Amino acid sequence: MTLDKPQRTGQLIRAAGIAYVRCLCWLVDRSRRAAGWVFLAAVLSTTGLAYFVANHFAINPDTTGMLSRDLPFQKLNAEFNRAFPNLSQNIVVVVDGQTGGLAREAAERLTRWFEQHPDLFSEVYQPTAGAFFTQNGLLYLEPTALDELSERLSEAQPLLARLAQDPSLRGLFTLLGEALDHQATDNESLPGLETILQELTRTLNALSSGSHYQLSWERLMFGEPRAQLERRQLILAKPRPEANAAQPFQHAISATQRAVRSLGLNREPGVRVRLTGEAVLDNEQLQTATTGMTFAVILSITLIIILLLVGLRNWRFVLATLVTLLVGLIWTTAFAVAIVGPFNVISLAFAVLFVGIGIDFGIQFCMRYREDFSYTHNLPTALRLSARNMGGALSLAAVAAAASFYSFVPTSYAGIIDLGIIAGTSMLIALLANLTLLPALLTLLGTHPRASHFKQRLGFAPLLLKRSAWGITLGAVLAGLAAIPWATQADFDFDPIRLQDPNSEAVSALRSLLTESEYSLYTIEFMQPNLTAARQLAARVTALQAVAQAVTLASFIPEDQADKLARVESLTVIIPPYTLVPPATDSPPDLTELHSALNTFRARLAYWQAHGAADLAAPLTGLQQAIDTYQTRFGDSPENITELQRRIMRTLPTELKRLSLALQAQEITLDNLPAELRERYLTADGRARVQVFSSLDLNQIPQLRRFVNQVQAVGPQAIGLPVLLKEGGDAVITAFRQASLIAVVAILILLLVVLRNPWDTLLALAPLALAGLLTVGSMEILAIPFNLANIIVLPLLVGLGVAYGIYFVLRWRSGEHIGQVLLSSTPTAILFSALTTMSSFGSLALASDPGVAMLGRTLSIALGWVLICTLIVLPAVLMLVAPHRNASVERRSI
């Protein structure tokens, strides 16, 4: 009889399958016969590869490098970084002070340290700090604010001039005494006297109670708004990368942290110093991923061993499975290091995928071997039977999983491409290890398992399933339909900062900066051909609702300079700058004079309370009580009078000098702007930078997306960290959609070719489809968004979902009734494989790192649904469809 083309193709596929299974039987049998040599080869090769990995393992923490360089926004970003190289990979030091003077003093000390270490840092920059902005700061005020300040300083001129001559407690108490005497006799009050008395009371009370409070002369002189702005200082230090280092900026970051400690800034009362920025966050992302995971790792290993012992019922099986898994993991890591290169924060997840699926291969093989041994009671025969009965299913599962991982290669997400190559190849490595090393280990360990007890354990399952098949199937259909609306609403949180410990120094500092538009690191950038074009674009962008301000180099040229300079000059007539400079010849008062000044002032307080103005009665009474409390506790202690002098007068000389310099403002032009400022906004060839600050809270993803969308509508060539996050997140979503489509098509074709039956193919894929819907729907209901950490659950879900479906359907196709399948080793192997993987990575949910914990929770949800769909829903469906299958349909095994 002549066969048509489809029949001939089917016979060729069947013959190829039979030949392949025979090869697997031969491979397993040869591994058994040469078990010692196989084990020796594995030990030697694994040792050599482990040494290779230890010496060449590297991690690239740059998250932007995980996206294809060919993406439009990546090209724009690369061009911008080449034009302004000093703006990226900076260590950002956030210095917060109780007063602006404390913050500036700490920032200046640390800046000097940076400048003294050019071997570690190529540049250090303090935005809006330095002599230029101190001298010309008044020109940046609005005219009304400048008038208010002029009036304030004019009224304070007598106080400032006198204090400049003696900036000590002696000078202050003498001046206050004269002012109170004058007020008591002439009923004329010194401007701001009540505020000064209240500040003195607060400072004394803080010292007496053991807390810290620094009197802010800046607030008294310039007012609260400006004082509040000055309490935070930023330092941007550009670290030099360490060549051939896994963490190229670690040495510079560690040196900075040591400097903060050695300078005593972390112990300075009223001062807080924190490090953040790209370089620090990237470095911390690698370190915090392991912080607090010790308990989770120990628990994971313990649960794996317990479950393997319960499932495999033999310590030799457990040892052989774990050794095979470890060897395969080392082989895979060596392949990745040699072929792919440095790992990124996504490709590191290959270990999660390998362990999850690699342990499954070992469990499936060992349980089938145990079942076959229960019939033959002969190790060689049982191993050959296991290879024949399980080798094809393992191979198909491995190829299907590899195909799902390789589907990431055609996408534009470079980070996931690396993961796809490594994880896809790891499936083939796991298959090879479980068909060679595992049989050899079983032989060497002399594994002779007891008779199988599957039937006794699961004898109730067929009857229960038969009674509930319709209910289970209907419930699964309804659950799947109900999950669709939730699954379609699934969101992707593209902010990598959310994957780090929110209480860490770098993250907390960054979050606090994001709430202040003046200091935010989340700014959108433009590069224009010249400054004129930059100013025009800035004007259009500033009109947007989501924009607080758009800054160019021209923004540092104050408006109405002639008028403002005239006002500053008129102020110098009232407060000549030279009157604010302390005399160089006068010596500071000693401790005796300080005590005397305090005691004299205290003795006169009762008189002033009785004869002074009514509005000063309460402040004077409070100050009297504060001084009494201080002297009762400390008496004439020299240490404490010195500390009181520091807390009250410490910042005054500096503030007087700053005011003196500010009264000597000069006209500002583009030519006399500081060079370090010019090079941050204008290149040598004239290209100009536009820096756009948001008016929104960019800690919120919808607000960040709104900011980017509005600005991109005006200028599509926008770049910067918000754009990279938003566009990068969209690229990740697109990559996973493309990969999912490719994976589904590839696996569908593979199963159609091998199974040669569309219904069996759909049955094998059904658990995956339903588990995927239920997983995504559950995450949306539980408010667990996808992110850069847990999105790798999707390929693991595909790999295990397809594998479990294949194992079950192939066992059923071998000619067994669904009831017999339930009583075989297959469902038990699937159960313990899923439980092992779930416990292994579900324990990560206990980690303190948010990204790792979210990965653990998501994996637990996904594997839970895979288990339910494979062991409950699929058997119920098979129970219903089996009687209606055409009797002529041949159930072919591979």
Coordinates of C-alpha atoms in Angstrom, one line a residue, residues 289-699:
A289 CA 20.2 41.4 47.6
T290 CA 22.0 39.1 50.1
T291 CA 21.4 41.1 53.2
G292 CA 19.1 39.3 55.7
M293 CA 18.9 36.2 53.5
T294 CA 20.8 33.9 55.8
F295 CA 17.7 32.5 57.5
A296 CA 15.9 32.2 54.2
V297 CA 18.7 30.3 52.6
I298 CA 19.1 27.9 55.5
L299 CA 15.3 27.3 55.6
S300 CA 15.3 26.7 51.8
I301 CA 18.0 24.1 52.0
T302 CA 16.4 22.4 55.0
L303 CA 13.0 22.2 53.3
I304 CA 14.5 20.9 50.1
I305 CA 16.3 18.0 51.9
I306 CA 13.2 17.2 54.0
L307 CA 10.9 17.1 50.9
L308 CA 13.4 15.1 48.9
L309 CA 13.7 12.6 51.7
V310 CA 9.9 12.3 52.0
G311 CA 9.4 12.1 48.3
L312 CA 12.3 9.9 47.3
R313 CA 12.3 7.9 50.6
N314 CA 16.0 7.1 50.3
W315 CA 19.0 9.3 51.3
R316 CA 21.0 7.9 48.4
F317 CA 18.5 9.3 45.9
V318 CA 18.6 12.6 47.7
L319 CA 22.4 12.7 47.6
A320 CA 22.6 11.7 44.0
T321 CA 19.9 14.3 43.0
L322 CA 21.6 17.2 44.9
V323 CA 25.1 16.4 43.6
T324 CA 23.8 16.2 40.0
L325 CA 22.0 19.5 40.5
L326 CA 25.1 21.2 41.9
V327 CA 27.4 19.9 39.2
G328 CA 24.9 21.1 36.5
L329 CA 24.7 24.5 38.2
I330 CA 28.5 24.8 38.1
W331 CA 28.7 23.7 34.4
T332 CA 26.0 26.2 33.5
T333 CA 27.7 29.1 35.4
A334 CA 31.0 28.3 33.6
F335 CA 29.2 28.3 30.3
A336 CA 27.7 31.7 31.1
V337 CA 31.0 33.2 32.2
A338 CA 32.9 31.9 29.2
I339 CA 30.3 32.6 26.4
V340 CA 28.0 35.4 27.7
G341 CA 30.3 37.4 29.8
P342 CA 29.6 39.4 33.0
F343 CA 26.2 38.8 34.6
N344 CA 23.6 41.5 34.9
V345 CA 21.1 41.8 37.7
I346 CA 18.5 39.9 35.5
S347 CA 20.7 37.2 34.1
L348 CA 21.8 36.2 37.6
A349 CA 18.3 34.7 37.9
F350 CA 19.4 31.8 35.8
A351 CA 20.3 30.0 39.0
V352 CA 16.7 30.3 40.2
L353 CA 15.4 28.8 36.9
F354 CA 18.0 26.1 36.8
V355 CA 17.4 24.9 40.3
G356 CA 13.6 25.0 39.8
I357 CA 13.7 22.9 36.7
G358 CA 16.9 21.0 37.3
I359 CA 15.6 19.5 40.5
D360 CA 12.5 18.5 38.7
F361 CA 14.5 16.4 36.2
G362 CA 16.2 14.6 39.0
I363 CA 13.1 13.9 40.9
Q364 CA 11.2 12.6 37.8
F365 CA 14.1 10.2 36.8
C366 CA 14.6 8.9 40.4
M367 CA 10.9 8.3 41.0
R368 CA 10.5 6.5 37.7
Y369 CA 13.6 4.4 38.4
R370 CA 12.1 3.6 41.8
E371 CA 8.8 2.5 40.2
D372 CA 10.6 0.4 37.5
F373 CA 12.9 -1.2 40.1
S374 CA 9.8 -2.3 42.1
Y375 CA 8.9 -4.5 39.1
T376 CA 12.3 -5.7 38.0
H377 CA 14.3 -5.7 41.3
N378 CA 17.4 -5.3 39.0
L379 CA 19.4 -2.0 38.9
P380 CA 20.7 -2.2 35.3
T381 CA 17.3 -3.2 34.0
A382 CA 15.5 -0.6 36.0
L383 CA 17.8 2.1 34.7
R384 CA 17.3 1.1 31.1
L385 CA 13.5 1.1 31.6
S386 CA 13.7 4.5 33.2
A387 CA 15.6 5.8 30.3
R388 CA 13.1 4.3 27.9
N389 CA 10.0 5.4 29.8
M390 CA 11.2 8.8 31.1
G391 CA 14.0 9.8 28.8
G392 CA 11.8 11.0 26.0
A393 CA 9.5 13.0 28.4
L394 CA 12.5 14.6 30.1
S395 CA 14.0 15.5 26.6
L396 CA 10.8 17.0 25.4
A397 CA 10.3 19.0 28.6
A398 CA 14.0 20.2 28.4
V399 CA 13.7 21.2 24.8
A400 CA 10.3 22.9 25.4
A401 CA 11.7 24.8 28.4
A402 CA 14.8 25.7 26.4
A403 CA 12.7 27.0 23.6
S404 CA 10.7 29.2 26.0
F405 CA 14.0 30.7 27.3
Y406 CA 15.6 31.1 23.9
S407 CA 12.5 33.0 22.8
F408 CA 14.0 36.0 24.6
V409 CA 17.0 36.2 22.3
P410 CA 15.2 38.1 19.4
T411 CA 13.9 40.8 21.8
S412 CA 15.5 44.2 22.4
Y413 CA 16.0 43.7 26.1
A414 CA 19.7 42.8 26.4
G415 CA 19.5 41.8 30.0
I416 CA 16.8 39.2 29.3
I417 CA 18.6 38.1 26.2
D418 CA 21.6 37.0 28.4
L419 CA 19.2 35.2 30.7
G420 CA 17.5 33.5 27.8
I421 CA 20.8 32.2 26.4
I422 CA 22.1 31.0 29.8
A423 CA 18.8 29.5 31.0
G424 CA 18.0 27.9 27.6
T425 CA 21.4 26.2 27.5
S426 CA 21.1 25.2 31.2
M427 CA 18.1 23.1 30.4
L428 CA 20.2 21.0 28.0
I429 CA 23.0 20.8 30.5
A430 CA 20.5 19.6 33.2
L431 CA 19.2 17.0 30.8
L432 CA 22.7 15.7 30.1
A433 CA 23.7 15.6 33.8
N434 CA 20.5 13.7 34.7
L435 CA 21.1 11.1 31.9
T436 CA 24.8 10.5 32.6
L437 CA 25.9 11.6 36.1
L438 CA 22.7 10.7 37.9
P439 CA 22.6 7.0 36.7
A440 CA 26.3 6.8 37.5
L441 CA 25.7 8.0 41.1
L442 CA 22.8 5.7 41.6
T443 CA 25.0 2.8 40.5
L444 CA 27.9 3.8 42.7
L445 CA 25.7 4.4 45.7
G446 CA 24.1 0.9 45.2
T447 CA 20.6 2.3 45.3
H448 CA 18.1 -0.5 45.7
P449 CA 14.8 1.2 46.6
R450 CA 12.0 -0.5 48.4
A451 CA 8.8 -1.4 46.6
S452 CA 6.7 1.5 45.5
H453 CA 3.8 2.6 47.6
F454 CA 2.1 4.9 45.2
K455 CA -1.1 2.9 45.0
Q456 CA -1.5 2.7 48.8
R457 CA -0.9 6.4 49.1
L458 CA -3.1 7.6 46.3
G459 CA -5.7 4.8 46.0
F460 CA -8.5 7.2 46.8
A461 CA -7.7 9.6 43.9
P462 CA -9.3 7.9 40.9
L463 CA -12.7 7.4 42.7
L464 CA -12.6 11.0 44.0
L465 CA -11.7 12.4 40.7
K466 CA -14.3 10.4 38.8
R467 CA -17.0 11.8 41.1
S468 CA -15.8 15.4 40.9
A469 CA -14.5 15.6 37.3
W470 CA -17.4 17.7 36.0
G471 CA -17.3 20.0 39.0
I472 CA -13.5 20.5 38.8
T473 CA -13.6 21.2 35.1
L474 CA -16.5 23.7 35.3
G475 CA -14.8 25.4 38.3
A476 CA -11.5 25.7 36.4
V477 CA -13.3 27.2 33.4
L478 CA -15.1 29.7 35.5
A479 CA -11.9 30.6 37.5
G480 CA -10.1 31.1 34.2
L481 CA -12.8 33.4 32.8
A482 CA -12.9 35.3 36.0
A483 CA -9.2 35.8 36.0
I484 CA -9.1 37.3 32.5
P485 CA -10.3 40.8 33.5
W486 CA -7.8 40.9 36.4
A487 CA -4.9 39.6 34.3
T488 CA -5.5 42.2 31.6
Q489 CA -5.0 44.9 34.2
A490 CA -1.6 43.6 35.4
D491 CA 0.9 46.4 35.7
F492 CA 4.7 46.6 35.5
D493 CA 6.6 48.6 38.1
F494 CA 9.7 49.7 36.3
D495 CA 11.3 51.6 39.2
P496 CA 14.3 49.5 40.3
I497 CA 14.6 51.5 43.5
R498 CA 11.5 49.7 44.8
L499 CA 13.5 46.5 44.8
Q500 CA 15.9 47.8 47.4
D501 CA 15.6 48.2 51.1
P502 CA 13.6 51.4 51.6
N503 CA 15.4 52.0 54.9
S504 CA 18.9 51.8 53.4
E505 CA 20.9 55.0 53.4
A506 CA 21.0 55.4 49.6
V507 CA 17.3 54.7 49.0
S508 CA 16.1 56.9 51.8
A509 CA 18.3 59.8 50.6
L510 CA 17.0 59.4 47.1
R511 CA 13.4 59.3 48.1
S512 CA 13.8 62.4 50.2
L513 CA 15.4 64.2 47.2
L514 CA 12.5 63.2 45.0
T515 CA 10.1 65.1 47.1
E516 CA 12.0 68.3 46.6
S517 CA 12.2 69.7 43.0
E518 CA 15.3 71.8 43.8
Y519 CA 17.4 68.7 44.5
S520 CA 15.7 65.8 42.6
L521 CA 17.9 63.5 40.7
Y522 CA 14.9 62.4 38.6
T523 CA 15.3 65.2 36.0
I524 CA 14.6 65.0 32.3
E525 CA 17.4 66.2 30.1
F526 CA 17.5 67.7 26.6
M527 CA 20.6 68.5 24.4
Q528 CA 20.0 71.4 22.0
P529 CA 22.4 72.6 19.2
N530 CA 22.9 76.0 21.0
L531 CA 21.9 78.0 24.0
T532 CA 19.2 80.0 22.1
A533 CA 17.4 76.8 21.1
A534 CA 17.8 75.5 24.7
R535 CA 16.1 78.7 26.1
Q536 CA 13.2 78.4 23.6
L537 CA 12.7 74.7 24.5
A538 CA 12.9 75.5 28.2
A539 CA 10.2 78.2 27.8
R540 CA 7.8 75.7 26.1
V541 CA 8.5 73.0 28.7
T542 CA 8.0 75.3 31.7
A543 CA 4.4 75.9 30.7
L544 CA 3.6 72.2 31.3
Q545 CA 1.6 71.4 34.4
A546 CA 3.9 68.6 35.5
V547 CA 7.0 70.8 35.3
A548 CA 8.3 73.0 38.1
Q549 CA 11.2 74.6 36.2
A550 CA 13.4 74.1 33.2
V551 CA 17.0 75.2 33.7
T552 CA 19.6 76.2 31.1
L553 CA 22.9 78.0 31.5
A554 CA 21.0 81.2 30.9
S555 CA 18.9 80.5 33.9
F556 CA 21.9 81.5 36.1
I557 CA 21.9 85.0 34.7
P558 CA 19.5 86.9 37.1
E559 CA 16.8 89.1 35.7
D560 CA 16.7 92.8 36.4
Q561 CA 20.3 92.8 37.5
A562 CA 20.7 96.6 37.3
D563 CA 17.8 97.2 39.6
K564 CA 18.9 94.5 42.1
L565 CA 22.5 95.7 42.1
A566 CA 21.3 99.2 42.9
R567 CA 19.3 97.8 45.8
V568 CA 22.3 95.9 47.1
E569 CA 24.5 99.0 46.8
S570 CA 22.0 101.0 48.8
L571 CA 22.0 98.3 51.5
T572 CA 25.8 98.7 51.8
V573 CA 25.3 102.3 52.8
I574 CA 23.3 101.1 55.8
I575 CA 25.4 98.0 56.5
P576 CA 29.0 98.6 55.2
P577 CA 30.6 95.1 54.6
Y578 CA 33.6 96.0 56.6
T579 CA 31.5 96.5 59.8
L580 CA 30.6 92.7 59.6
V581 CA 34.2 91.5 59.8
P582 CA 35.5 90.7 63.4
P583 CA 38.6 92.6 64.4
A584 CA 41.7 90.4 64.0
T585 CA 43.4 91.8 67.1
D586 CA 40.8 91.0 69.7
S587 CA 41.2 87.8 71.6
P588 CA 38.1 85.7 72.5
P589 CA 36.9 85.8 76.1
D590 CA 38.0 83.1 78.4
L591 CA 35.7 80.8 80.4
T592 CA 35.6 83.1 83.4
E593 CA 34.4 86.0 81.2
L594 CA 31.7 83.8 79.7
H595 CA 30.5 82.7 83.1
S596 CA 30.5 86.3 84.3
A597 CA 28.5 87.5 81.2
L598 CA 25.9 84.8 81.8
N599 CA 25.6 85.5 85.5
T600 CA 25.3 89.2 85.0
F601 CA 22.6 88.8 82.4
R602 CA 20.8 86.3 84.7
A603 CA 20.9 88.8 87.6
R604 CA 19.2 91.5 85.5
L605 CA 16.4 89.3 84.2
A606 CA 14.1 89.9 87.2
Y607 CA 14.4 93.7 86.7
W608 CA 13.6 93.5 83.0
Q609 CA 10.6 91.2 83.7
A610 CA 9.2 93.8 86.0
H611 CA 9.9 97.0 84.0
G612 CA 9.9 95.7 80.4
A613 CA 7.2 95.6 77.9
A614 CA 4.3 93.2 78.4
D615 CA 5.0 91.3 75.2
L616 CA 8.4 90.4 76.5
A617 CA 7.3 89.1 79.9
A618 CA 6.7 85.5 78.7
P619 CA 10.0 85.2 76.7
L620 CA 12.0 86.7 79.6
T621 CA 10.3 84.3 82.1
G622 CA 11.0 81.4 79.9
L623 CA 14.7 82.4 79.5
Q624 CA 15.0 82.9 83.3
Q625 CA 13.8 79.4 83.9
A626 CA 16.0 78.0 81.2
I627 CA 19.1 79.6 82.7
D628 CA 18.2 78.5 86.2
T629 CA 17.8 74.9 85.0
Y630 CA 21.1 75.0 83.1
Q631 CA 23.0 76.4 86.1
T632 CA 21.3 74.0 88.5
R633 CA 22.4 71.0 86.4
F634 CA 25.9 72.2 85.3
G635 CA 26.9 75.0 87.7
D636 CA 30.2 76.5 86.5
S637 CA 31.3 73.5 84.4
P638 CA 33.8 74.7 81.9
E639 CA 32.9 72.0 79.4
N640 CA 29.3 73.0 79.3
I641 CA 29.8 76.8 79.1
T642 CA 32.1 76.0 76.1
E643 CA 29.3 73.8 74.6
L644 CA 26.8 76.6 75.2
Q645 CA 29.1 79.0 73.4
R646 CA 29.3 76.6 70.5
R647 CA 25.5 76.0 70.2
I648 CA 24.7 79.7 70.3
M649 CA 27.6 81.5 68.6
R650 CA 29.2 78.8 66.4
T651 CA 27.7 79.8 63.0
L652 CA 27.6 83.6 63.6
P653 CA 31.1 84.5 62.3
T654 CA 30.5 82.5 59.2
E655 CA 27.1 84.0 58.5
L656 CA 28.6 87.5 59.1
K657 CA 31.3 86.8 56.6
R658 CA 28.8 85.5 54.1
L659 CA 26.6 88.6 54.5
S660 CA 29.7 90.8 54.0
L661 CA 30.5 89.0 50.8
A662 CA 26.9 89.0 49.6
L663 CA 26.9 92.8 49.9
Q664 CA 29.7 93.0 47.3
A665 CA 27.6 91.4 44.4
Q666 CA 28.8 91.9 40.9
E667 CA 27.1 91.8 37.5
I668 CA 26.7 88.2 36.2
T669 CA 27.3 87.3 32.6
L670 CA 27.7 84.1 30.7
D671 CA 31.4 84.7 30.6
N672 CA 32.0 85.0 34.4
L673 CA 29.9 82.1 35.5
P674 CA 32.0 79.4 37.2
A675 CA 33.7 77.0 34.8
E676 CA 32.5 73.9 36.6
L677 CA 28.9 75.2 36.2
R678 CA 29.4 76.1 32.5
E679 CA 30.7 72.7 31.6
R680 CA 27.6 71.1 33.1
Y681 CA 25.2 73.1 30.8
L682 CA 27.3 73.9 27.7
T683 CA 29.7 71.8 25.7
A684 CA 32.9 73.2 24.1
D685 CA 31.2 73.1 20.6
G686 CA 28.2 75.1 21.9
R687 CA 25.6 72.4 22.5
A688 CA 23.4 73.3 25.4
R689 CA 21.7 71.3 28.1
V690 CA 18.1 71.8 29.4
Q691 CA 17.4 70.3 32.8
V692 CA 13.7 69.8 33.6
F693 CA 12.5 69.4 37.2
S694 CA 9.0 68.0 37.9
S695 CA 6.4 69.5 40.2
L696 CA 5.0 66.0 40.9
D697 CA 5.9 63.4 43.4
L698 CA 8.0 61.1 41.3
N699 CA 8.0 58.4 44.0

